[in-house]
Amino acid sequence: MHALRSKSRGLTVGALATSCVLLSGPAFADRGPGGGSDTSVDTSAKRSGQALESRITYSGSAGGKGGRSSGNVTPVGNWTPPACWYEPVSAAEFKKKVEGEYDEVVNDPQQPNYAKSATGQFRDIYKDGKYKDYNLDEADEGNWWVSVQNPNRLDDPAAFTCSELPFWVLNGDTPAVKNAVTPQVLAELAYNRITLPDTKVTLAPRDVTKVNLPTWAWLDRATFKDVSVTASLNVAGLDISATTTAKPVSLTLDPGTGDAETYPASGECRLNDDDSIGEPYAEGKATKTPPCGIKYLRSSGDGTYKLRATITWAVTWTGTGGAGGTLPDGTFGTTQDITVQEIQAVNR
């Protein structure tokens, strides 16, 4: 029997979905009808139990486990990478997962009857209902696609929007559902893994400056480079990848007080032709206006001002089959203490 490529709908499935969410077992049903991952999931590491494992791997300037890093890029605007997505699994693996969960739940005396019933209903769809024996007779023709959640966004309602029951897709077809994994989806997931350098802006004078004295700011190209992350998926006959690259384009200075002027007036210092930002201070430039910098108009007293330097990164991607494009700009900022004194400096 050929399985339908489209998603399941209807009152019966809706009721089953509600029941499945209530289950406490580790596999498909307890993560909702889409089979998303549980709270122990790591998209780049193996998981225990019957839980489906995302096979996406990451390389390059990626964050640590789960993509967590103090240097992750923050998208400009309201866009965010996917909180959930769909990946393929083979018919044999899908059967093993569902049967394993069924045995675990129905043989657990602590599971309530409704949980056992819902697990049985879910199993019946693929074993003896809409599909026959998990489509093992058609295993060479296609794969099951199931949802996976971003482990860092399990508190985000968007992580539960990939709510389709596992569905069958013929080889070569792209599922007609949002966030079915493609090179672009991989690129967006890689965006979430980019770890940016914690670069401290060079200042002159450094750390301690004077009222009404221009402070020069710059970033050398040698410490200010492009960063990239590659996301890859090679499973169930699908072999795709995408590389997302963030290129620094500007530095924005926030003096940490309204009693200051920035150079330029916008506070945004753009990239130079040599890919550096600003201009290093040199002897004899004390009377000149820096192309990138700050002039404080009032002393910081016994404290300091929190100078925030935020770098804007332009993000592009390339992927399997010549795909590619742009993604929203990202930002990453660091803060450093600046002491401003009333005493005027004498410079050469």
Tab-separated table of C-alpha atoms in Angstrom:
chain	number	residue	atom	x	y	z
A	1	MET	CA	0.000	0.000	0.000
A	2	HIS	CA	1.403	3.373	-0.981
A	3	ALA	CA	1.355	5.802	1.897
A	4	LEU	CA	0.020	9.292	1.478
A	5	ARG	CA	2.571	12.067	1.271
A	6	SER	CA	0.347	14.655	2.904
A	7	LYS	CA	-0.196	15.218	6.595
A	8	SER	CA	-2.957	13.596	8.649
A	9	ARG	CA	-5.946	15.647	9.756
A	10	GLY	CA	-9.286	15.179	11.467
A	11	LEU	CA	-10.972	14.906	14.838
A	12	THR	CA	-9.546	11.484	15.636
A	13	VAL	CA	-5.980	12.604	15.008
A	14	GLY	CA	-6.597	15.800	16.961
A	15	ALA	CA	-7.809	13.845	19.954
A	16	LEU	CA	-4.852	11.508	19.638
A	17	ALA	CA	-2.483	14.470	19.521
A	18	THR	CA	-3.911	15.842	22.755
A	19	SER	CA	-3.477	12.477	24.437
A	20	CYS	CA	0.039	12.034	23.139
A	21	VAL	CA	1.219	15.269	24.712
A	22	LEU	CA	0.292	13.879	28.125
A	23	LEU	CA	2.494	10.816	27.930
A	24	SER	CA	5.617	10.640	30.066
A	25	GLY	CA	7.574	8.083	28.048
A	26	PRO	CA	10.793	9.153	26.283
A	27	ALA	CA	9.843	8.603	22.652
A	28	PHE	CA	7.499	10.100	20.049
A	29	ALA	CA	4.264	10.312	21.992
A	30	ASP	CA	5.541	12.186	25.010
A	31	ARG	CA	6.948	14.875	22.777
A	32	GLY	CA	3.647	15.478	21.055
A	33	PRO	CA	2.383	14.160	17.724
A	34	GLY	CA	5.276	15.572	15.746
A	35	GLY	CA	7.818	13.450	17.576
A	36	GLY	CA	9.940	16.429	18.652
A	37	SER	CA	12.775	15.984	21.088
A	38	ASP	CA	12.524	15.939	24.855
A	39	THR	CA	14.316	18.112	27.384
A	40	SER	CA	17.449	15.962	27.305
A	41	VAL	CA	17.977	16.361	23.565
A	42	ASP	CA	21.186	17.677	22.088
A	43	THR	CA	21.091	18.180	18.332
A	44	SER	CA	24.736	17.274	17.942
A	45	ALA	CA	24.996	14.409	20.416
A	46	LYS	CA	23.385	11.020	20.955
A	47	ARG	CA	20.395	10.674	23.218
A	48	SER	CA	19.466	7.837	25.487
A	49	GLY	CA	16.323	5.758	25.463
A	50	GLN	CA	13.940	5.614	22.530
A	51	ALA	CA	14.025	9.350	21.792
A	52	LEU	CA	14.666	10.269	18.188
A	53	GLU	CA	18.119	11.675	17.621
A	54	SER	CA	18.654	14.650	15.345
A	55	ARG	CA	21.558	13.805	13.044
A	56	ILE	CA	22.540	17.379	12.241
A	57	THR	CA	26.209	18.017	12.996
A	58	TYR	CA	28.006	21.346	13.295
A	59	SER	CA	31.576	22.378	12.601
A	60	GLY	CA	33.527	25.628	12.490
A	61	SER	CA	33.109	28.563	14.889
A	62	ALA	CA	30.260	26.865	16.704
A	63	GLY	CA	29.234	27.205	20.324
A	64	GLY	CA	29.480	24.482	22.942
A	65	LYS	CA	26.958	21.795	23.751
A	66	GLY	CA	23.540	22.821	22.550
A	67	GLY	CA	25.022	25.910	20.912
A	68	ARG	CA	25.187	27.858	24.160
A	69	SER	CA	27.855	30.521	24.226
A	70	SER	CA	28.232	34.035	25.584
A	71	GLY	CA	29.379	35.033	22.108
A	72	ASN	CA	26.408	33.903	20.048
A	73	VAL	CA	25.234	36.360	17.413
A	74	THR	CA	21.895	38.109	18.071
A	75	PRO	CA	19.714	38.649	14.985
A	76	VAL	CA	18.662	42.197	14.184
A	77	GLY	CA	14.866	42.545	14.203
A	78	ASN	CA	12.266	39.909	15.045
A	79	TRP	CA	13.681	37.031	12.970
A	80	THR	CA	14.917	33.932	14.788
A	81	PRO	CA	16.327	30.605	13.554
A	82	PRO	CA	13.873	27.665	13.562
A	83	ALA	CA	12.715	26.479	16.967
A	84	CYS	CA	11.759	23.124	15.430
A	85	TRP	CA	12.148	21.313	12.131
A	86	TYR	CA	11.493	17.996	10.370
A	87	GLU	CA	14.090	15.343	9.546
A	88	PRO	CA	13.896	11.964	7.791
A	89	VAL	CA	14.372	8.558	9.422
A	90	SER	CA	14.322	5.175	7.731
A	91	ALA	CA	11.303	2.884	7.942
A	92	ALA	CA	13.287	0.362	9.991
A	93	GLU	CA	14.439	2.962	12.509
A	94	PHE	CA	10.968	4.465	12.774
A	95	LYS	CA	9.491	1.037	13.520
A	96	LYS	CA	12.136	0.376	16.156
A	97	LYS	CA	11.424	3.691	17.887
A	98	VAL	CA	7.645	3.347	17.899
A	99	GLU	CA	7.642	-0.313	18.931
A	100	GLY	CA	10.198	0.388	21.638
A	101	GLU	CA	8.076	3.168	23.061
A	102	TYR	CA	4.929	1.054	22.880
A	103	ASP	CA	6.546	-1.778	24.824
A	104	GLU	CA	7.966	0.626	27.383
A	105	VAL	CA	4.687	2.416	28.044
A	106	VAL	CA	2.240	-0.496	28.051
A	107	ASN	CA	4.506	-2.586	30.284
A	108	ASP	CA	5.031	0.185	32.807
A	109	PRO	CA	2.576	-0.244	35.721
A	110	GLN	CA	3.028	3.418	36.624
A	111	GLN	CA	1.665	4.605	33.296
A	112	PRO	CA	-2.039	5.609	33.404
A	113	ASN	CA	-4.499	3.824	31.152
A	114	TYR	CA	-5.036	6.878	28.956
A	115	ALA	CA	-1.313	6.992	28.256
A	116	LYS	CA	-1.253	3.344	27.255
A	117	SER	CA	-4.342	3.860	25.104
A	118	ALA	CA	-2.867	6.899	23.332
A	119	THR	CA	0.409	5.092	22.704
A	120	GLY	CA	-1.507	2.180	21.238
A	121	GLN	CA	-3.528	4.471	18.985
A	122	PHE	CA	-0.370	6.159	17.755
A	123	ARG	CA	1.236	2.797	17.035
A	124	ASP	CA	-1.848	1.526	15.241
A	125	ILE	CA	-1.698	4.353	12.684
A	126	TYR	CA	1.623	3.085	11.384
A	127	LYS	CA	1.385	-0.634	12.118
A	128	ASP	CA	-2.098	-1.705	11.057
A	129	GLY	CA	-4.053	1.454	10.257
A	130	LYS	CA	-3.437	4.131	7.672
A	131	TYR	CA	-0.059	2.536	6.980
A	132	LYS	CA	0.973	-1.135	7.034
A	133	ASP	CA	3.933	-2.337	9.083
A	134	TYR	CA	5.596	1.086	9.020
A	135	ASN	CA	5.939	0.939	5.202
A	136	LEU	CA	8.781	-1.554	5.464
A	137	ASP	CA	7.771	-2.977	2.076
A	138	GLU	CA	8.443	0.450	0.589
A	139	ALA	CA	11.606	1.202	2.553
A	140	ASP	CA	13.639	1.716	-0.637
A	141	GLU	CA	11.145	4.256	-1.954
A	142	GLY	CA	11.009	6.791	0.864
A	143	ASN	CA	11.394	7.661	4.536
A	144	TRP	CA	9.441	8.843	7.539
A	145	TRP	CA	9.832	12.490	8.489
A	146	VAL	CA	9.434	13.525	12.129
A	147	SER	CA	9.848	16.774	14.040
A	148	VAL	CA	12.764	17.810	16.232
A	149	GLN	CA	12.874	20.704	18.683
A	150	ASN	CA	15.716	23.125	19.273
A	151	PRO	CA	16.982	22.046	22.723
A	152	ASN	CA	17.744	25.647	23.679
A	153	ARG	CA	14.182	26.811	23.032
A	154	LEU	CA	12.010	24.255	24.791
A	155	ASP	CA	10.332	27.088	26.719
A	156	ASP	CA	9.482	28.840	23.446
A	157	PRO	CA	5.948	28.118	22.136
A	158	ALA	CA	7.437	28.120	18.633
A	159	ALA	CA	9.243	24.872	19.492
A	160	PHE	CA	5.876	23.106	19.445
A	161	THR	CA	4.658	24.411	16.096
A	162	CYS	CA	6.117	21.425	14.203
A	163	SER	CA	3.116	19.394	15.291
A	164	GLU	CA	2.558	17.133	12.294
A	165	LEU	CA	2.322	13.413	12.956
A	166	PRO	CA	5.249	11.549	11.386
A	167	PHE	CA	4.575	11.397	7.623
A	168	TRP	CA	5.923	9.459	4.664
A	169	VAL	CA	7.896	11.166	1.876
A	170	LEU	CA	9.080	9.542	-1.344
A	171	ASN	CA	12.769	9.784	-2.190
A	172	GLY	CA	13.566	13.009	-4.027
A	173	ASP	CA	10.446	14.824	-2.828
A	174	THR	CA	10.544	17.831	-0.515
A	175	PRO	CA	7.898	17.703	2.207
A	176	ALA	CA	5.249	20.373	1.807
A	177	VAL	CA	5.528	21.516	5.428
A	178	LYS	CA	7.240	24.512	6.943
A	179	ASN	CA	10.739	23.838	8.297
A	180	ALA	CA	11.272	20.545	6.494
A	181	VAL	CA	15.057	20.399	6.604
A	182	THR	CA	16.715	21.908	3.511
A	183	PRO	CA	20.060	23.628	2.972
A	184	GLN	CA	18.422	26.921	3.957
A	185	VAL	CA	17.019	25.471	7.176
A	186	LEU	CA	20.489	24.107	7.950
A	187	ALA	CA	21.928	27.564	7.274
A	188	GLU	CA	19.452	29.110	9.701
A	189	LEU	CA	20.302	26.525	12.348
A	190	ALA	CA	24.009	27.180	11.790
A	191	TYR	CA	23.320	30.888	12.372
A	192	ASN	CA	22.210	29.999	15.884
A	193	ARG	CA	25.557	28.230	16.485
A	194	ILE	CA	27.920	30.994	15.397
A	195	THR	CA	30.262	32.018	18.202
A	196	LEU	CA	31.718	35.491	17.764
A	197	PRO	CA	35.068	36.657	19.108
A	198	ASP	CA	34.909	38.569	22.370
A	199	THR	CA	36.939	41.422	20.927
A	200	LYS	CA	37.797	44.376	23.144
A	201	VAL	CA	37.961	47.692	21.326
A	202	THR	CA	41.370	49.366	21.466
A	203	LEU	CA	41.191	52.841	22.953
A	204	ALA	CA	43.621	55.754	23.241
A	205	PRO	CA	43.769	56.991	25.934
A	206	ARG	CA	43.174	53.521	27.343
A	207	ASP	CA	40.750	52.920	30.250
A	208	VAL	CA	41.359	56.397	31.727
A	209	THR	CA	40.624	59.508	29.667
A	210	LYS	CA	39.986	63.202	30.277
A	211	VAL	CA	36.995	65.469	29.926
A	212	ASN	CA	36.841	67.062	26.429
A	213	LEU	CA	39.717	64.922	25.175
A	214	PRO	CA	38.835	62.816	22.109
A	215	THR	CA	39.281	59.102	22.740
A	216	TRP	CA	40.292	57.149	19.649
A	217	ALA	CA	38.751	53.705	19.055
A	218	TRP	CA	39.705	51.034	16.545
A	219	LEU	CA	39.704	47.339	15.721
A	220	ASP	CA	42.526	45.766	13.744
A	221	ARG	CA	41.669	43.381	10.946
A	222	ALA	CA	44.085	40.848	12.452
A	223	THR	CA	41.729	40.338	15.427
A	224	PHE	CA	38.490	40.985	13.576
A	225	LYS	CA	37.787	38.186	11.131
A	226	ASP	CA	34.903	36.430	9.424
A	227	VAL	CA	33.482	33.425	11.280
A	228	SER	CA	31.622	30.461	9.805
A	229	VAL	CA	29.625	27.432	10.920
A	230	THR	CA	28.680	24.479	8.730
A	231	ALA	CA	25.584	22.377	9.459
A	232	SER	CA	25.370	18.964	7.791
A	233	LEU	CA	22.800	16.192	7.598
A	234	ASN	CA	23.527	12.809	6.002
A	235	VAL	CA	20.764	10.358	6.867
A	236	ALA	CA	18.142	8.205	5.154
A	237	GLY	CA	19.468	9.034	1.706
A	238	LEU	CA	19.492	12.786	2.332
A	239	ASP	CA	22.979	14.339	2.212
A	240	ILE	CA	22.903	18.139	2.490
A	241	SER	CA	24.893	20.882	4.177
A	242	ALA	CA	25.100	24.640	4.471
A	243	THR	CA	27.768	27.049	5.646
A	244	THR	CA	26.740	30.293	7.322
A	245	THR	CA	29.316	33.078	7.454
A	246	ALA	CA	29.241	36.257	9.531
A	247	LYS	CA	31.363	39.168	8.285
A	248	PRO	CA	31.971	42.204	10.529
A	249	VAL	CA	30.762	45.420	8.885
A	250	SER	CA	30.561	48.098	11.566
A	251	LEU	CA	31.231	49.054	15.178
A	252	THR	CA	28.703	51.081	17.180
A	253	LEU	CA	29.868	52.931	20.295
A	254	ASP	CA	27.542	53.733	23.189
A	255	PRO	CA	29.446	55.944	25.677
A	256	GLY	CA	27.315	54.867	28.636
A	257	THR	CA	26.251	58.458	29.345
A	258	GLY	CA	24.420	61.266	27.600
A	259	ASP	CA	27.282	63.610	28.451
A	260	ALA	CA	29.420	62.540	25.531
A	261	GLU	CA	29.886	62.968	21.799
A	262	THR	CA	30.685	60.182	19.358
A	263	TYR	CA	32.705	60.184	16.170
A	264	PRO	CA	30.991	59.955	13.789
A	265	ALA	CA	27.910	61.559	15.331
A	266	SER	CA	25.840	58.425	14.689
A	267	GLY	CA	28.243	56.381	16.797
A	268	GLU	CA	28.528	53.826	13.978
A	269	CYS	CA	32.028	53.296	12.593
A	270	ARG	CA	31.989	51.512	9.245
A	271	LEU	CA	34.518	49.044	7.855
A	272	ASN	CA	37.572	50.550	6.165
A	273	ASP	CA	38.892	49.413	2.783
A	274	ASP	CA	41.397	47.132	4.535
A	275	ASP	CA	38.576	45.603	6.644
A	276	SER	CA	39.712	47.338	9.814
A	277	ILE	CA	37.536	49.749	11.776
A	278	GLY	CA	38.626	53.177	12.965
A	279	GLU	CA	42.210	54.379	12.961
A	280	PRO	CA	44.951	53.702	15.530
A	281	TYR	CA	46.065	56.712	17.509
A	282	ALA	CA	49.569	57.911	16.776
A	283	GLU	CA	51.775	60.629	18.200
A	284	GLY	CA	50.819	64.024	16.849
A	285	LYS	CA	47.119	63.283	16.405
A	286	ALA	CA	45.958	64.748	19.714
A	287	THR	CA	44.400	67.806	18.071
A	288	LYS	CA	42.717	65.829	15.306
A	289	THR	CA	39.216	64.378	15.282
A	290	PRO	CA	39.259	60.549	15.304
A	291	PRO	CA	37.281	58.818	12.530
A	292	CYS	CA	35.930	56.521	15.250
A	293	GLY	CA	35.830	57.522	18.878
A	294	ILE	CA	34.228	59.338	21.816
A	295	LYS	CA	34.624	62.605	23.666
A	296	TYR	CA	33.305	62.639	27.227
A	297	LEU	CA	31.957	65.990	28.435
A	298	ARG	CA	31.736	65.235	32.147
A	299	SER	CA	33.819	63.377	34.689
A	300	SER	CA	32.749	59.913	35.804
A	301	GLY	CA	33.479	60.997	39.381
A	302	ASP	CA	34.373	58.135	41.684
A	303	GLY	CA	32.895	55.590	39.283
A	304	THR	CA	33.201	54.657	35.622
A	305	TYR	CA	31.142	54.857	32.480
A	306	LYS	CA	30.115	51.596	30.808
A	307	LEU	CA	31.284	51.921	27.230
A	308	ARG	CA	29.420	49.407	25.088
A	309	ALA	CA	30.944	48.422	21.771
A	310	THR	CA	28.565	46.515	19.514
A	311	ILE	CA	29.748	44.912	16.294
A	312	THR	CA	27.289	44.365	13.462
A	313	TRP	CA	27.855	41.294	11.291
A	314	ALA	CA	26.471	40.721	7.790
A	315	VAL	CA	25.429	37.073	7.438
A	316	THR	CA	25.414	35.022	4.230
A	317	TRP	CA	25.148	31.323	3.474
A	318	THR	CA	25.930	28.769	0.788
A	319	GLY	CA	24.605	25.238	0.580
A	320	THR	CA	24.236	22.002	-1.328
A	321	GLY	CA	23.215	22.336	-4.959
A	322	GLY	CA	24.449	25.908	-5.300
A	323	ALA	CA	21.860	27.292	-2.904
A	324	GLY	CA	22.686	30.393	-0.958
A	325	GLY	CA	21.633	33.864	0.066
A	326	THR	CA	21.589	36.273	2.958
A	327	LEU	CA	20.229	36.056	6.483
A	328	PRO	CA	19.434	38.945	8.835
A	329	ASP	CA	22.375	40.903	10.184
A	330	GLY	CA	23.541	39.928	13.640
A	331	THR	CA	25.062	41.884	16.501
A	332	PHE	CA	27.296	41.115	19.450
A	333	GLY	CA	28.395	43.629	22.057
A	334	THR	CA	30.850	43.876	24.920
A	335	THR	CA	31.135	46.409	27.731
A	336	GLN	CA	34.258	47.942	29.224
A	337	ASP	CA	34.758	50.429	32.076
A	338	ILE	CA	35.983	53.913	31.235
A	339	THR	CA	37.222	56.364	33.872
A	340	VAL	CA	36.870	60.010	32.893
A	341	GLN	CA	38.815	62.596	34.882
A	342	GLU	CA	38.463	66.372	35.021
A	343	ILE	CA	42.201	67.018	34.713
A	344	GLN	CA	43.125	67.949	31.175
A	345	ALA	CA	45.842	65.911	29.529
A	346	VAL	CA	48.800	67.419	27.737
A	347	ASN	CA	49.515	65.520	24.512
A	348	ARG	CA	52.242	65.826	22.019
